[in-house]
CSV table of C-alpha atoms and ligand atoms in Angstrom, one decimal:
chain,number,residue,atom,x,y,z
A,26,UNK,CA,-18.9,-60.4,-71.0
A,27,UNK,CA,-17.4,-57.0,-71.1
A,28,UNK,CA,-19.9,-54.0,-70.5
A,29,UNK,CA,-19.4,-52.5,-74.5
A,30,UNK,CA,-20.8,-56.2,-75.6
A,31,UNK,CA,-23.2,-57.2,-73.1
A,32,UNK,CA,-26.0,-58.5,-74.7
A,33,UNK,CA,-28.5,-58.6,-71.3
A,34,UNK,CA,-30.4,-55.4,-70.3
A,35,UNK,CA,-28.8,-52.6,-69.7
A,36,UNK,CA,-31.1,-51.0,-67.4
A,37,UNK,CA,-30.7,-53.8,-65.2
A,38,UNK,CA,-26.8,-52.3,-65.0
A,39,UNK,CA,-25.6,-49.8,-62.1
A,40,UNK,CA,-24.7,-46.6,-63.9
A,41,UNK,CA,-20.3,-46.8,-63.0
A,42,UNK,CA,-18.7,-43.5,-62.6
A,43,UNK,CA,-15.2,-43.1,-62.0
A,44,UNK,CA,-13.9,-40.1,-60.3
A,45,UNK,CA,-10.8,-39.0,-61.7
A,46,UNK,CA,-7.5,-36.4,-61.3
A,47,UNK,CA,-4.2,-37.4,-62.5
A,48,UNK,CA,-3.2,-35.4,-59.4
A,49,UNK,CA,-3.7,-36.6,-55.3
A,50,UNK,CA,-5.1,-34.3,-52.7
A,51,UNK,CA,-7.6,-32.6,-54.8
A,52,UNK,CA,-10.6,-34.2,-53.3
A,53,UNK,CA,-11.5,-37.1,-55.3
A,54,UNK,CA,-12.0,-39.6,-52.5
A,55,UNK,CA,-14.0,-36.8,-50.4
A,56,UNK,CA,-16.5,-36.1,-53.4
A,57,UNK,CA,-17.1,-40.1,-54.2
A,58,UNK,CA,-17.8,-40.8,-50.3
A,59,UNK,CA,-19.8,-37.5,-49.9
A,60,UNK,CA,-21.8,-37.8,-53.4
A,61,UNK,CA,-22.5,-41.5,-52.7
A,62,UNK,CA,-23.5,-39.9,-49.0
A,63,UNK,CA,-26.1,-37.4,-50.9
A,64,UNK,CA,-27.2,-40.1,-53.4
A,65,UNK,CA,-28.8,-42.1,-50.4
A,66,UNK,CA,-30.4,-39.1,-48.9
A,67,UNK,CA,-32.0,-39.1,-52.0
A,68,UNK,CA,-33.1,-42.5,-52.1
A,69,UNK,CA,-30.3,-44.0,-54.4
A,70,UNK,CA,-28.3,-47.2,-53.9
A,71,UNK,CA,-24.9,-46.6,-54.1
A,72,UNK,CA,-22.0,-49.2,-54.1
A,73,UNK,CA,-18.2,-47.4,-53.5
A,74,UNK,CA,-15.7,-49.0,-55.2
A,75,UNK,CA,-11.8,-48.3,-53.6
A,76,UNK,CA,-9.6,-48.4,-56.3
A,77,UNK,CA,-6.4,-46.6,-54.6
A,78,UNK,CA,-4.5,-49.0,-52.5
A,79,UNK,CA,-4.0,-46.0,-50.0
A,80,UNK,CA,-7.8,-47.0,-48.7
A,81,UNK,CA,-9.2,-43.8,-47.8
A,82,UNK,CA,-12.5,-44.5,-49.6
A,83,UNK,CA,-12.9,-47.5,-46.9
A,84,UNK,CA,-11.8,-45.6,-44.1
A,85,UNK,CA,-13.8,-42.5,-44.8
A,86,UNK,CA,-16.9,-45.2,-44.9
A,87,UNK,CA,-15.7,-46.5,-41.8
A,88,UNK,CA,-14.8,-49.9,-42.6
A,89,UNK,CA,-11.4,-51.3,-40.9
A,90,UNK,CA,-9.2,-54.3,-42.3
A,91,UNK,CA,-9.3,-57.1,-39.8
A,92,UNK,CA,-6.6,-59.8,-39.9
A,93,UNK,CA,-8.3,-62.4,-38.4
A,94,UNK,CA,-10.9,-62.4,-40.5
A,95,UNK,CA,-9.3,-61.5,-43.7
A,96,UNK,CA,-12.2,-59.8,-45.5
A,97,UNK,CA,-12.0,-60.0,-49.0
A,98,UNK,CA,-11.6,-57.4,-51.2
A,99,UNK,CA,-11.6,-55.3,-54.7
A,100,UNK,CA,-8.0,-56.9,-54.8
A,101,UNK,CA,-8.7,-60.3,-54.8
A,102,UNK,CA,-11.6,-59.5,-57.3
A,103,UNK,CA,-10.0,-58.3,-59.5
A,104,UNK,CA,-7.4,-61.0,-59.0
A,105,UNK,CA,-9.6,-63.5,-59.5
A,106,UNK,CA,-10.9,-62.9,-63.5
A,107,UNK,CA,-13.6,-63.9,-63.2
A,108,UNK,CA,-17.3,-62.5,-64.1
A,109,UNK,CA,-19.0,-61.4,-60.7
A,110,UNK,CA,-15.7,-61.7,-58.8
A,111,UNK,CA,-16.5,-58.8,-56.9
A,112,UNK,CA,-19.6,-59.9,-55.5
A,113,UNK,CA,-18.0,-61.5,-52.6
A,114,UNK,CA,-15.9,-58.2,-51.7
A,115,UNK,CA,-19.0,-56.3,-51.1
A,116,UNK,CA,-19.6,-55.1,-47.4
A,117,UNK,CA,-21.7,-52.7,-45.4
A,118,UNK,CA,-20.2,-49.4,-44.4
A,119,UNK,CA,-19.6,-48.5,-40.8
A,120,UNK,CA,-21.5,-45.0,-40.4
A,121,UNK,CA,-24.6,-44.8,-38.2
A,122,UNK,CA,-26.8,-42.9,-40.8
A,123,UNK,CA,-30.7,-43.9,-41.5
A,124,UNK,CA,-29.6,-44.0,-45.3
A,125,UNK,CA,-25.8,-45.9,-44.6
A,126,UNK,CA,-28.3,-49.0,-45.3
A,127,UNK,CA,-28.1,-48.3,-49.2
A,128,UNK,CA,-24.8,-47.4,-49.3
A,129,UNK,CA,-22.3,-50.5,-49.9
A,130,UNK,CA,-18.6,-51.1,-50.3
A,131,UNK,CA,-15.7,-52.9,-52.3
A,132,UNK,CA,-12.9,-51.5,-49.9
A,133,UNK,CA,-9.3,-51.6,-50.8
A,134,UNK,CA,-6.2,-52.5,-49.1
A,135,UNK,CA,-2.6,-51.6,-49.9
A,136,UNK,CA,-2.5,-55.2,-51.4
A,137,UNK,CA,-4.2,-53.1,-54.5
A,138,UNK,CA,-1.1,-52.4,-55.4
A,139,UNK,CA,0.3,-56.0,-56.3
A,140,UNK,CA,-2.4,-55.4,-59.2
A,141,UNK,CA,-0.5,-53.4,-60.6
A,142,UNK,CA,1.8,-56.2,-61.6
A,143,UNK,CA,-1.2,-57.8,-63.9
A,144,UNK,CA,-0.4,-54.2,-66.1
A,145,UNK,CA,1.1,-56.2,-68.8
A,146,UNK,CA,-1.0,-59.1,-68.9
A,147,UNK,CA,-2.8,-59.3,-72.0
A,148,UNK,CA,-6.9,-58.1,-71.6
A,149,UNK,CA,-5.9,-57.2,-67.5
A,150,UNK,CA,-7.4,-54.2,-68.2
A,151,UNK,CA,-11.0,-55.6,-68.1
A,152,UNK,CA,-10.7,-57.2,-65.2
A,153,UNK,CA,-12.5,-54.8,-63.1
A,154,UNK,CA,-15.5,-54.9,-65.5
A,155,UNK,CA,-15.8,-58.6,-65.2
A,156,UNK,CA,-15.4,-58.5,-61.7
A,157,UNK,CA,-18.5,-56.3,-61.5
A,158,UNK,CA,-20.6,-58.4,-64.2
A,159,UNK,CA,-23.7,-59.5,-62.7
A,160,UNK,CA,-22.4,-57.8,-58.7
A,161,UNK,CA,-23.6,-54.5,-59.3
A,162,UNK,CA,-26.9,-54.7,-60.7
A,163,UNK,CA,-29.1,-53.8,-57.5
A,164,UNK,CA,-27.2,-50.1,-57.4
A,165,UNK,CA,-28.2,-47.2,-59.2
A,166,UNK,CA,-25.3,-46.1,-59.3
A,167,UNK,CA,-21.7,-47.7,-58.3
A,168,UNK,CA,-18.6,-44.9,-57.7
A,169,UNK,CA,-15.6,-45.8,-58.8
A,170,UNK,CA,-12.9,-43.8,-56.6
A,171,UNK,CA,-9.4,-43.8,-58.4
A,172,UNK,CA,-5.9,-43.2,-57.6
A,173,UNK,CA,-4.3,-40.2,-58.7
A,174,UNK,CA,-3.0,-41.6,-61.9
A,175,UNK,CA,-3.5,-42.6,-65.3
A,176,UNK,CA,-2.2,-46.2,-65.2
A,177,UNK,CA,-3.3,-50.0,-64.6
A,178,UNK,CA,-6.0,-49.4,-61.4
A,179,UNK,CA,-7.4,-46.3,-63.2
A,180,UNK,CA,-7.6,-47.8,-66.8
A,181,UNK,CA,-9.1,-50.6,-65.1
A,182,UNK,CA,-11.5,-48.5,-63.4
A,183,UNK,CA,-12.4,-46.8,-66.8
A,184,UNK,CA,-12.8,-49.6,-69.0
A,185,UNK,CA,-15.6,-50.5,-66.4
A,186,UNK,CA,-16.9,-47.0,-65.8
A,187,UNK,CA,-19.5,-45.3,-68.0
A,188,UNK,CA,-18.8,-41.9,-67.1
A,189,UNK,CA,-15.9,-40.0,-65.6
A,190,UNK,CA,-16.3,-37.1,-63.1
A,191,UNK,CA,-13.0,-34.7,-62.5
A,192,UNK,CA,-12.2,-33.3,-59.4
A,193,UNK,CA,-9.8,-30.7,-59.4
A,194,UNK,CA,-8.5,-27.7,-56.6
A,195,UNK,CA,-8.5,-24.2,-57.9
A,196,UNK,CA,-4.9,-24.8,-58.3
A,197,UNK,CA,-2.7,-24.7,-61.3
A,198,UNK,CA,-1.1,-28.0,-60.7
A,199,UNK,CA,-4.5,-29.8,-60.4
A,200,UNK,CA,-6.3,-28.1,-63.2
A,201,UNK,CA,-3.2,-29.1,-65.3
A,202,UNK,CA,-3.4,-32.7,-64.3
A,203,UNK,CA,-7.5,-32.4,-64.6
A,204,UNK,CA,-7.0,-31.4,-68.2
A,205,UNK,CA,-4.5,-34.2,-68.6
A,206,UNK,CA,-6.8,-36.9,-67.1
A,207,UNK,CA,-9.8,-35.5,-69.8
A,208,UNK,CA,-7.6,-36.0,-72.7
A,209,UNK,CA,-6.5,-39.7,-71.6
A,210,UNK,CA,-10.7,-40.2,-70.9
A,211,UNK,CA,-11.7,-39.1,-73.9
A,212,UNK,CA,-8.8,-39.6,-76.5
A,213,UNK,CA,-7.2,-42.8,-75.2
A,214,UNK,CA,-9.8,-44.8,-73.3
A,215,UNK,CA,-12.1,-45.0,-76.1
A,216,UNK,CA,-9.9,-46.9,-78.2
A,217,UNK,CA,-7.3,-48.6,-75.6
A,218,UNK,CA,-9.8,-49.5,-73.2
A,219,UNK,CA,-11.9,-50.1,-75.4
A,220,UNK,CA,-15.1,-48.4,-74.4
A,221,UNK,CA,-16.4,-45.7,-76.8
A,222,UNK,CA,-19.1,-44.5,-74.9
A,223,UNK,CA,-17.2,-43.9,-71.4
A,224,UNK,CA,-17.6,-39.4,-71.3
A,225,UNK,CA,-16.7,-36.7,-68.8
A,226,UNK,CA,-19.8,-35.7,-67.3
A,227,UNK,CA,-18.9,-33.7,-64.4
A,228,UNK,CA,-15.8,-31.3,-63.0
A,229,UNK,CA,-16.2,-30.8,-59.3
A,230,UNK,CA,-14.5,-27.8,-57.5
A,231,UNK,CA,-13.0,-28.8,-54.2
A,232,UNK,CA,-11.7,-27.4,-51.0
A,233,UNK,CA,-12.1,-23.8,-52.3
A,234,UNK,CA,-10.2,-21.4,-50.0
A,235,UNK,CA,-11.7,-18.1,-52.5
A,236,UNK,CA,-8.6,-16.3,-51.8
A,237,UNK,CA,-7.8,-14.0,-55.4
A,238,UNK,CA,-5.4,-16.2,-57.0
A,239,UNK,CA,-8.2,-19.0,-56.5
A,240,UNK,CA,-10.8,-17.1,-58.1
A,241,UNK,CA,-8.5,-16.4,-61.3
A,242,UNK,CA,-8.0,-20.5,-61.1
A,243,UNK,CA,-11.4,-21.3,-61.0
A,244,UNK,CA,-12.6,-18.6,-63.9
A,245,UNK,CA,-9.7,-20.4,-65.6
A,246,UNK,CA,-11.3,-23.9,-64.8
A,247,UNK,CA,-14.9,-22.3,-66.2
A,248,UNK,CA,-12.9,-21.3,-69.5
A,249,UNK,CA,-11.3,-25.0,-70.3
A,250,UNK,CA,-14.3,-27.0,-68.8
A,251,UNK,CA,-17.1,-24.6,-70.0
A,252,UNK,CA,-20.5,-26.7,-68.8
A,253,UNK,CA,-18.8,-29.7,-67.3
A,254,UNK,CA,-18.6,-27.7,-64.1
A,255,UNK,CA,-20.5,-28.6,-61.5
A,256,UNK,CA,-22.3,-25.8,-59.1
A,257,UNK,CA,-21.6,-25.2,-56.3
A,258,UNK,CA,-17.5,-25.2,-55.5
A,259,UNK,CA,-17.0,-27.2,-52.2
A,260,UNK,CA,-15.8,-24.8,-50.0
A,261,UNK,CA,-12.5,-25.7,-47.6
A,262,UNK,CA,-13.7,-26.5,-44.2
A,263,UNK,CA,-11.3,-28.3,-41.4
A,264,UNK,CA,-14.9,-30.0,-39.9
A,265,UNK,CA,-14.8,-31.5,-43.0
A,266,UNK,CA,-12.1,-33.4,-43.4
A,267,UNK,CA,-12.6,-34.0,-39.8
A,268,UNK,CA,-15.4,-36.2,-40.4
A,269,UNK,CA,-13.5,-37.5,-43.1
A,270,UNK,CA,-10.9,-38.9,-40.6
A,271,UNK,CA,-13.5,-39.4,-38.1
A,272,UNK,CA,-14.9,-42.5,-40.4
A,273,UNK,CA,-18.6,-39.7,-40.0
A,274,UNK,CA,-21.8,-38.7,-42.1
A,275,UNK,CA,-22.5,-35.5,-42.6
A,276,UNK,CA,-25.1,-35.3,-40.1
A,277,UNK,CA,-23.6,-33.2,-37.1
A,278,UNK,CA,-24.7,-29.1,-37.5
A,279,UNK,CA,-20.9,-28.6,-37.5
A,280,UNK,CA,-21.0,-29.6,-41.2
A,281,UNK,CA,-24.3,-27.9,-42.5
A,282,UNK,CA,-22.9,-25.8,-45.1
A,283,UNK,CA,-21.1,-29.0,-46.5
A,284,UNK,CA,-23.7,-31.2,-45.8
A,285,UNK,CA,-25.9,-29.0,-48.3
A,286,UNK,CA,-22.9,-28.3,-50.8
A,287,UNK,CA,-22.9,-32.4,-51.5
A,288,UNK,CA,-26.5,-32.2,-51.6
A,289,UNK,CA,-26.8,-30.0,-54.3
A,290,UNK,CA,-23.8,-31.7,-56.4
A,291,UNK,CA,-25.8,-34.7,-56.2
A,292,UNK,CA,-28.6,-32.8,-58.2
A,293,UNK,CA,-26.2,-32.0,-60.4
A,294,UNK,CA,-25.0,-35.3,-60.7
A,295,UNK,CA,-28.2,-36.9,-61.2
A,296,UNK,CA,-28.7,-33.9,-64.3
A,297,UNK,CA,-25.5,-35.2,-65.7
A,298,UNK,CA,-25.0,-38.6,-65.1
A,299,UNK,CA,-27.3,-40.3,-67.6
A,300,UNK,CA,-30.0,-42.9,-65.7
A,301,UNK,CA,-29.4,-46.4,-66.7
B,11,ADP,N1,-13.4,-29.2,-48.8
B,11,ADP,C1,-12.5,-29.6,-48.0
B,11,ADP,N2,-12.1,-28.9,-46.9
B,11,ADP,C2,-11.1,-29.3,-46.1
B,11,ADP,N3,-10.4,-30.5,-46.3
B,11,ADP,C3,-10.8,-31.3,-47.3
B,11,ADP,C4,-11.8,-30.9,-48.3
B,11,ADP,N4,-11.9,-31.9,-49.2
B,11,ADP,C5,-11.0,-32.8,-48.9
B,11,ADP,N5,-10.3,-32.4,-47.8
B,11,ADP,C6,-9.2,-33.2,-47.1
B,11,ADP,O1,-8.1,-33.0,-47.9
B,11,ADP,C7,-7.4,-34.3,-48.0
B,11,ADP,C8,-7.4,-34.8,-49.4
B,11,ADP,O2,-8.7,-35.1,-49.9
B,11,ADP,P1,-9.0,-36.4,-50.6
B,11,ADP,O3,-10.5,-36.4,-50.8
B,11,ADP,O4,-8.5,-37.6,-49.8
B,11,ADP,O5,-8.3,-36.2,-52.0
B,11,ADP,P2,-7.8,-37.2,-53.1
B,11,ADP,O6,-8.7,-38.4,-53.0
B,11,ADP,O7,-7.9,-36.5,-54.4
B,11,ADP,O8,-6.4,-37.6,-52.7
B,11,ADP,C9,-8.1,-35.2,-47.0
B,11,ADP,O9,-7.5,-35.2,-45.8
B,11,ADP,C10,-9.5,-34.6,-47.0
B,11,ADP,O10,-10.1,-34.9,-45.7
B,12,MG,MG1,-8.1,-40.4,-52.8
């Protein structure tokens, strides 16, 4: 039963958000794995869900494909059509954190993208949402990290989602696609994707270098997005995506000041973000 219709308790439901830019390398993948990070801390239980077939989501979480044993994954969930599909894709992350307990995974593979051949099918687009029916419901929350697009793996992610958080760079090109991806989430989902209530909640600032051409871009980002930004900017620091690429939490000093950037966008989130 899709999510607009469901007749059982929806506080029993994870709360979905999708994070969205029609635009790649802006920091999407770095804010879902670092929010669901500070979301732990805090007590939450988070499930990631890896909607680009380029897998960073899964790696930054430090889960590896293995062929021999052929784990499944959000792929063959969504594959499948079926309600709870997902729940067998759902795996334990790889970081050595005290909190990495209540933080859970649907990882992706490139074989996400032979989803994108379902595009046409009639009611595809819901496929996500049934594979979560039922799988999700001991999260508070379940992140839904999407590829830089507005197509079949996003729409699929946002007919599930009940809010949508932007991340954009200070950067002409990103805001630009940001504004492009708010338009499609609040003028075309509602109707194509049928799901009325999905809303922006959040923009998140990433990998701010504060040079002056940045800080013209990001007054510019205050002026179209007005209260949907989120304080404080994430700074650009190489440590960073380091323990991005490292598979690490934020738990080394070398990453303090990020550390404590996440954690305060998590309050921010939790302000926004509506509780189930
Ligand atoms: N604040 C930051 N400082 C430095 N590097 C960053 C920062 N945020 C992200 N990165 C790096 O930039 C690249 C793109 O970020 P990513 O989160 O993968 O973007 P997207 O998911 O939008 O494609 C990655 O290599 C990531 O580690
Ligand atoms: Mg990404």
């Amino acid at each position: 039963m899709p999510k607009q219709s469901a007749q059982r308790e929806e506080s029993q439901m994870a709360r979905r958000v999708a994070l969205v830019n029609n635009k790649g390398g802006v920091g999407k993948t770095t804010t879902t794995v670092r929010l669901a990070e500070a979301l732990a801390k805090e007590g939450k239980r988070v499930l990631v869900v890896d909607m680009d077939p380029q897998g960073n989501a899964s790696s930054f979480l430090g889960w590896t494909w293995d062929p021999a044993q052929q784990q499944p994954t959000i792929s063959e969930a969504i594959r499948a059509a079926t309600e709870g599909a997902a729940r067998g894709a759902i795996q334990p992350i790889g970081w050595d954190a005290p909190y990495a307990e209540r933080i859970a995974l649907a990882p992706a593979t490139l074989d996400l993208e032979t989803r994108m051949s379902e595009a046409g099918v009639s009611g595809a687009w819901r496929r996500l949402d049934m594979a979560l029916e039922g799988v999700d419901d001991s999260f508070d929350f379940t992140l839904i990290d999407c590829q830089p697009s507005v197509f079949h793996l996003t729409q699929l992610a946002l007919a599930a989602a009940h809010d949508a958080v932007i991340v954009t760079e200070a950067d002409i090109y990103a805001i630009e696609a940001a504004k492009r991806m708010h338009a499609f989430v609040t003028q075309r989902a509602p109707k194509d994707l049928a799901n009325p209530t999905l809303a922006v909640r959040g923009v998140v600032v990433s990998a701010l270098k504060g040079t002056s051409l940045q800080t013209e871009q990001r007054d510019s980002i205050r002026r179209i997005f007005a209260d949907l930004v989120w304080d404080p900017a994430v700074k650009l620091r190489t440590t960073l995506a380091e323990a991005n690429t490292d598979a690490q939490p934020l738990t080394d000093s070398r990453v303090a000041d990020s550390r404590a950037t996440y954690e305060l966008l998590a309050q921010a989130f939790l302000k926004a973000v509506p509780a189930q």
